[in-house]
XYZ file of C-alpha atoms in Angstrom:
382
model
C 22.223 116.180 61.653
C 22.992 114.452 58.377
C 22.741 110.797 57.593
C 26.399 110.303 58.228
C 26.390 111.713 61.731
C 27.840 109.140 64.189
C 26.297 108.672 67.650
C 28.867 108.865 70.428
C 28.894 107.957 74.069
C 31.351 109.632 76.467
C 32.600 107.606 79.493
C 34.090 110.020 82.017
C 32.800 113.574 81.413
C 34.336 115.396 84.373
C 37.930 116.507 84.837
C 39.838 115.868 81.573
C 36.558 114.615 80.125
C 35.282 118.205 79.966
C 37.647 118.631 77.045
C 36.089 115.765 75.259
C 32.600 117.323 75.871
C 33.723 120.579 74.268
C 35.321 118.742 71.385
C 32.156 116.659 70.835
C 30.180 119.854 70.801
C 32.471 121.299 68.189
C 32.111 118.267 66.014
C 28.417 117.992 66.625
C 27.989 121.582 65.203
C 29.731 120.360 62.158
C 27.316 117.357 61.887
C 30.010 114.798 62.331
C 29.031 113.285 65.621
C 26.089 113.493 68.039
C 26.435 113.003 71.840
C 23.961 110.215 72.525
C 25.040 109.328 76.059
C 27.189 110.090 79.022
C 28.497 107.405 81.373
C 29.415 108.686 84.831
C 28.887 107.236 88.351
C 26.922 110.383 89.214
C 24.906 111.967 86.429
C 25.960 115.373 85.064
C 23.830 118.259 86.281
C 22.455 120.793 83.755
C 25.194 123.306 84.644
C 27.878 120.774 83.770
C 26.695 120.110 80.220
C 27.843 122.572 77.701
C 25.008 124.241 75.638
C 24.215 122.714 72.298
C 24.601 119.095 73.353
C 20.899 118.463 73.892
C 19.872 115.953 76.580
C 21.969 112.852 76.228
C 20.986 109.759 78.051
C 23.006 109.189 81.234
C 23.936 105.951 83.021
C 26.656 104.538 85.231
C 26.632 101.288 83.130
C 28.549 101.790 79.978
C 27.417 98.492 78.338
C 23.798 99.239 78.960
C 24.144 102.748 77.658
C 25.719 101.560 74.494
C 22.919 99.106 74.084
C 20.135 101.589 74.562
C 21.672 104.432 72.489
C 22.965 102.309 69.634
C 26.153 104.540 69.647
C 28.886 103.647 67.164
C 31.810 105.194 69.068
C 32.691 105.170 72.729
C 35.047 107.880 73.989
C 36.747 106.447 77.107
C 38.215 109.031 79.584
C 38.114 107.198 82.801
C 40.676 106.264 85.471
C 43.681 104.402 83.955
C 42.995 101.016 85.588
C 39.464 100.908 83.995
C 40.572 101.466 80.482
C 40.997 97.932 79.329
C 37.684 96.559 80.617
C 35.700 99.521 79.347
C 37.279 99.410 75.919
C 36.432 95.725 75.671
C 32.905 96.386 76.859
C 32.463 98.583 73.860
C 34.344 96.331 71.419
C 32.265 93.252 72.428
C 29.239 95.225 71.228
C 30.850 96.210 67.897
C 31.375 99.784 69.105
C 34.520 101.611 68.009
C 36.736 103.242 70.679
C 38.687 106.508 71.268
C 40.679 105.563 74.414
C 42.426 108.234 76.367
C 46.073 107.915 77.037
C 47.863 106.092 78.646
C 45.956 103.167 77.159
C 46.677 100.821 80.056
C 48.683 100.586 83.358
C 50.711 97.477 82.232
C 51.806 95.785 79.157
C 49.677 92.729 79.875
C 46.521 94.872 80.173
C 47.502 96.728 77.010
C 47.834 93.473 75.098
C 44.557 92.250 76.513
C 42.916 95.431 75.270
C 44.584 95.497 71.803
C 44.070 91.824 71.187
C 40.460 92.049 72.215
C 39.851 95.069 70.022
C 41.425 93.174 67.100
C 39.401 90.050 67.634
C 36.180 92.163 67.766
C 37.042 93.788 64.381
C 36.415 97.273 65.619
C 38.538 100.395 65.268
C 40.433 101.834 68.245
C 42.173 105.184 68.390
C 44.494 105.943 71.364
C 44.214 109.538 72.468
C 47.768 110.839 71.979
C 46.594 114.084 70.345
C 50.279 115.115 69.659
C 50.409 112.240 67.124
C 47.641 114.092 65.198
C 49.994 116.936 64.529
C 50.936 117.422 60.924
C 54.431 118.139 62.220
C 55.072 114.435 62.999
C 54.978 113.192 59.359
C 56.752 116.410 58.274
C 59.705 115.740 60.658
C 59.840 112.036 59.625
C 60.192 113.235 55.993
C 62.948 115.734 56.875
C 64.764 112.892 58.634
C 64.303 110.583 55.684
C 65.683 113.294 53.459
C 68.837 113.533 55.568
C 68.253 117.239 56.245
C 70.114 117.072 59.551
C 72.382 114.192 58.516
C 72.388 110.822 60.325
C 70.026 110.809 63.292
C 71.823 110.411 66.660
C 68.757 110.243 68.956
C 65.884 112.194 70.370
C 65.744 114.097 73.657
C 62.680 115.365 75.293
C 62.213 117.960 78.088
C 59.182 118.829 80.078
C 59.065 121.264 83.067
C 55.607 121.952 84.424
C 54.261 123.027 87.809
C 51.458 121.219 89.566
C 49.877 122.225 92.885
C 49.826 119.600 95.767
C 46.059 119.458 95.244
C 46.723 117.993 91.715
C 47.730 114.764 93.349
C 44.483 114.749 95.413
C 42.103 115.380 92.482
C 41.128 111.696 92.238
C 41.751 108.541 94.300
C 44.170 107.153 91.672
C 46.146 110.425 91.185
C 49.783 110.113 92.163
C 49.445 106.408 92.788
C 51.365 103.448 91.445
C 48.763 100.993 92.749
C 45.229 101.203 94.063
C 43.262 98.450 95.641
C 45.786 95.840 94.438
C 45.516 97.107 90.874
C 48.271 98.826 88.835
C 47.796 102.580 88.186
C 51.287 103.780 87.354
C 50.286 107.377 87.349
C 53.715 109.014 86.997
C 55.142 112.173 85.321
C 56.358 110.202 82.199
C 53.306 107.856 81.975
C 50.510 110.465 82.261
C 51.200 114.257 81.877
C 54.235 113.779 79.743
C 53.209 110.567 78.108
C 52.886 112.623 74.870
C 56.609 113.486 74.996
C 57.590 109.877 75.342
C 55.169 108.521 72.582
C 55.914 111.306 70.196
C 59.683 111.098 70.574
C 59.352 107.309 69.687
C 57.141 108.153 66.745
C 59.488 110.651 65.258
C 62.211 107.899 64.953
C 59.608 105.450 63.510
C 60.220 103.206 66.492
C 56.727 103.212 67.979
C 56.056 99.436 68.082
C 56.763 97.148 71.007
C 59.396 95.212 69.088
C 61.392 98.463 68.488
C 62.330 98.788 72.110
C 65.485 96.862 73.062
C 66.074 98.387 76.590
C 64.676 100.951 79.011
C 66.542 102.764 81.733
C 64.569 104.661 84.347
C 65.287 107.158 87.136
C 62.104 107.885 89.116
C 62.133 110.538 91.899
C 59.593 112.541 93.742
C 59.460 115.796 95.685
C 55.803 115.525 96.593
C 54.339 113.300 99.217
C 52.973 110.844 96.733
C 53.418 107.204 95.745
C 54.376 107.803 92.116
C 57.032 109.924 90.544
C 56.980 113.704 89.735
C 60.570 114.226 88.583
C 61.935 111.497 86.368
C 63.865 110.625 83.275
C 63.951 107.549 80.981
C 66.279 106.400 78.172
C 64.868 103.995 75.569
C 67.207 102.020 73.339
C 65.892 101.539 69.821
C 67.498 100.379 66.488
C 67.538 104.155 65.407
C 69.214 105.530 68.484
C 68.345 106.407 71.973
C 65.300 108.326 73.123
C 65.843 110.198 76.336
C 62.963 112.135 78.065
C 63.236 114.061 81.312
C 60.336 115.690 83.006
C 59.180 117.410 86.212
C 56.087 118.698 87.780
C 58.144 120.787 90.197
C 59.646 123.379 87.787
C 60.940 126.737 88.876
C 59.655 128.491 85.683
C 57.119 126.215 83.867
C 57.418 126.207 80.031
C 56.344 124.451 76.826
C 57.651 120.827 76.611
C 59.688 120.006 73.492
C 61.481 117.316 71.644
C 65.055 117.645 70.250
C 66.073 115.490 67.242
C 69.898 115.308 67.147
C 71.629 114.849 63.889
C 75.202 114.722 62.644
C 74.407 117.819 60.557
C 71.889 119.779 62.618
C 68.896 119.441 64.860
C 65.174 119.729 64.817
C 63.160 121.170 67.815
C 59.511 120.333 68.079
C 57.224 121.995 70.642
C 54.660 119.391 70.351
C 51.831 121.272 72.250
C 52.116 124.095 69.775
C 52.772 122.096 66.562
C 55.898 124.350 66.136
C 59.114 123.080 64.472
C 62.525 124.739 64.273
C 65.157 123.209 62.007
C 68.738 124.190 62.442
C 71.421 122.782 60.099
C 74.923 123.526 58.874
C 75.165 126.217 56.193
C 71.486 127.394 56.537
C 69.679 129.832 58.673
C 67.061 128.539 61.257
C 63.750 127.576 59.617
C 60.651 127.771 61.744
C 57.265 126.359 60.747
C 53.968 126.053 62.458
C 51.754 123.118 61.494
C 48.151 122.238 61.976
C 46.855 119.003 63.333
C 43.972 116.550 62.944
C 41.606 115.875 65.792
C 41.641 112.263 66.773
C 37.885 111.858 67.235
C 37.414 113.472 63.942
C 39.851 111.156 62.345
C 38.097 108.112 63.919
C 34.724 109.320 62.512
C 36.416 109.874 59.105
C 37.841 106.337 59.267
C 34.321 105.022 59.778
C 32.720 107.042 57.071
C 35.444 107.298 54.293
C 37.961 104.628 55.230
C 40.582 107.127 56.108
C 43.619 105.664 57.885
C 43.632 105.798 61.716
C 46.375 108.029 63.103
C 47.029 106.209 66.420
C 46.194 102.605 66.362
C 46.969 100.526 69.485
C 50.085 98.813 68.098
C 51.575 102.205 67.207
C 51.700 102.873 71.019
C 53.403 99.522 71.828
C 56.805 101.095 72.343
C 55.338 103.597 74.737
C 53.681 100.719 76.638
C 57.115 99.104 76.950
C 58.175 102.171 78.751
C 55.197 102.145 80.974
C 55.916 98.496 81.890
C 59.605 99.365 82.708
C 58.350 102.152 85.057
C 55.766 99.785 86.541
C 58.455 97.141 87.292
C 61.015 99.607 88.555
C 61.502 100.236 92.264
C 59.278 102.767 93.912
C 60.264 106.347 93.251
C 63.010 107.789 95.468
C 62.021 110.648 97.660
C 64.227 113.604 97.183
C 66.007 114.816 100.321
C 64.386 117.746 102.149
C 67.085 120.113 101.112
C 66.488 119.292 97.418
C 63.061 121.066 97.232
C 61.087 123.890 98.922
C 57.464 124.725 99.053
C 55.774 127.775 97.597
C 52.837 128.243 99.934
C 51.179 130.918 97.823
C 50.989 128.425 94.888
C 50.481 125.330 96.952
C 53.279 123.494 95.166
C 56.854 122.146 95.573
C 59.816 123.301 93.476
C 63.122 121.581 92.946
C 65.782 124.279 92.401
C 67.810 123.670 89.246
C 65.523 120.998 87.865
C 64.570 123.088 84.826
C 68.141 123.246 83.628
C 68.702 119.546 84.394
C 65.674 118.507 82.390
C 66.909 120.560 79.441
C 70.419 119.146 79.811
C 69.026 115.599 79.507
C 67.340 116.457 76.238
C 70.507 118.215 75.018
C 72.918 115.394 75.903
C 70.671 112.326 75.860
C 71.939 111.679 79.368
C 70.109 110.634 82.532
C 70.009 112.707 85.715
C 72.618 110.517 87.302
C 75.045 111.209 84.440
C 74.753 114.926 84.997
C 75.656 117.187 88.024
C 72.405 116.412 89.951
C 73.443 115.788 93.617
C 70.110 114.038 94.404
C 70.160 111.677 91.405
C 71.113 108.032 91.513
C 71.293 105.348 88.808
C 68.033 103.690 88.251
C 67.024 100.427 86.771
C 67.275 98.985 83.289
C 65.398 96.318 81.377
C 67.166 93.998 78.818
């Protein structure tokens, strides 16, 4: 390790946290960070710790672990309702934070976290990895240059499949509330949170004040409390952002964003950093971009002063959407005839939903404005 290596503590090392473990190992091999500690209710066994990470200290108490290790960064990948308190636990000790998305289950909790971070004077990066894609500033530049004419809006489509066991993987999974606390674990707020946040970022309308209205239609095929098939339309000064998504796809595929313009369109497959530009008078132009890892960017910020890519306030618009979904009525159960179960895959499928999700992105319409027999108008916020 070199003198600029930054000690890191990871809170939440199982489940999605395993990806953080692997990424920390990658950065540790480059001498950028060192895993100093792991915060888990039950310590990781030797077989759960990737080779090359040494023997980090383990504890169920994040504050105590930060005190004993002297870590400068806390990576927080814990259940959604715990995000704010753990981020503030780190901030109060002068420890910088990489906070997994969604940053909080409500706008009030988000503001408590963001204001507390600001008051402590520490850096905080929100873990929307898609916002580290080099395609995002490239698309913004194309829009500023008028490559596709005047922007009409952004559509987003996500069609994935999740087994019924996915909603049993943790006590908070598939829940809107747990033990009296907000969770808001829905298809748009968690698995497809990147689609919503990135669509807003492409328009440059990513701050809370950029959102002037939110319409939601929340539905579910699975026997859960939250939604698994939903759409949202966000009103912004630069046009609407409509994102539709399902975890009950017939044929799962890569999610994408579609920027509509008067003279063309831009398609962005954000999980692949792939961009396709179509415009009048030109052939299609496809480009693959790289990306910047968010933990690496946070470390770079601390050592060289590089700008953070995803500060809390740049996710304020996304949190306005989370708040609208939190305040909306409970998701509507799809009628029995609208879905069927695939026993061999342990999952539920909504026939025709793939096409409907794509149609929402194409037309910037909601499910209820399209020929979806099971859809009904949702709720809006002023």
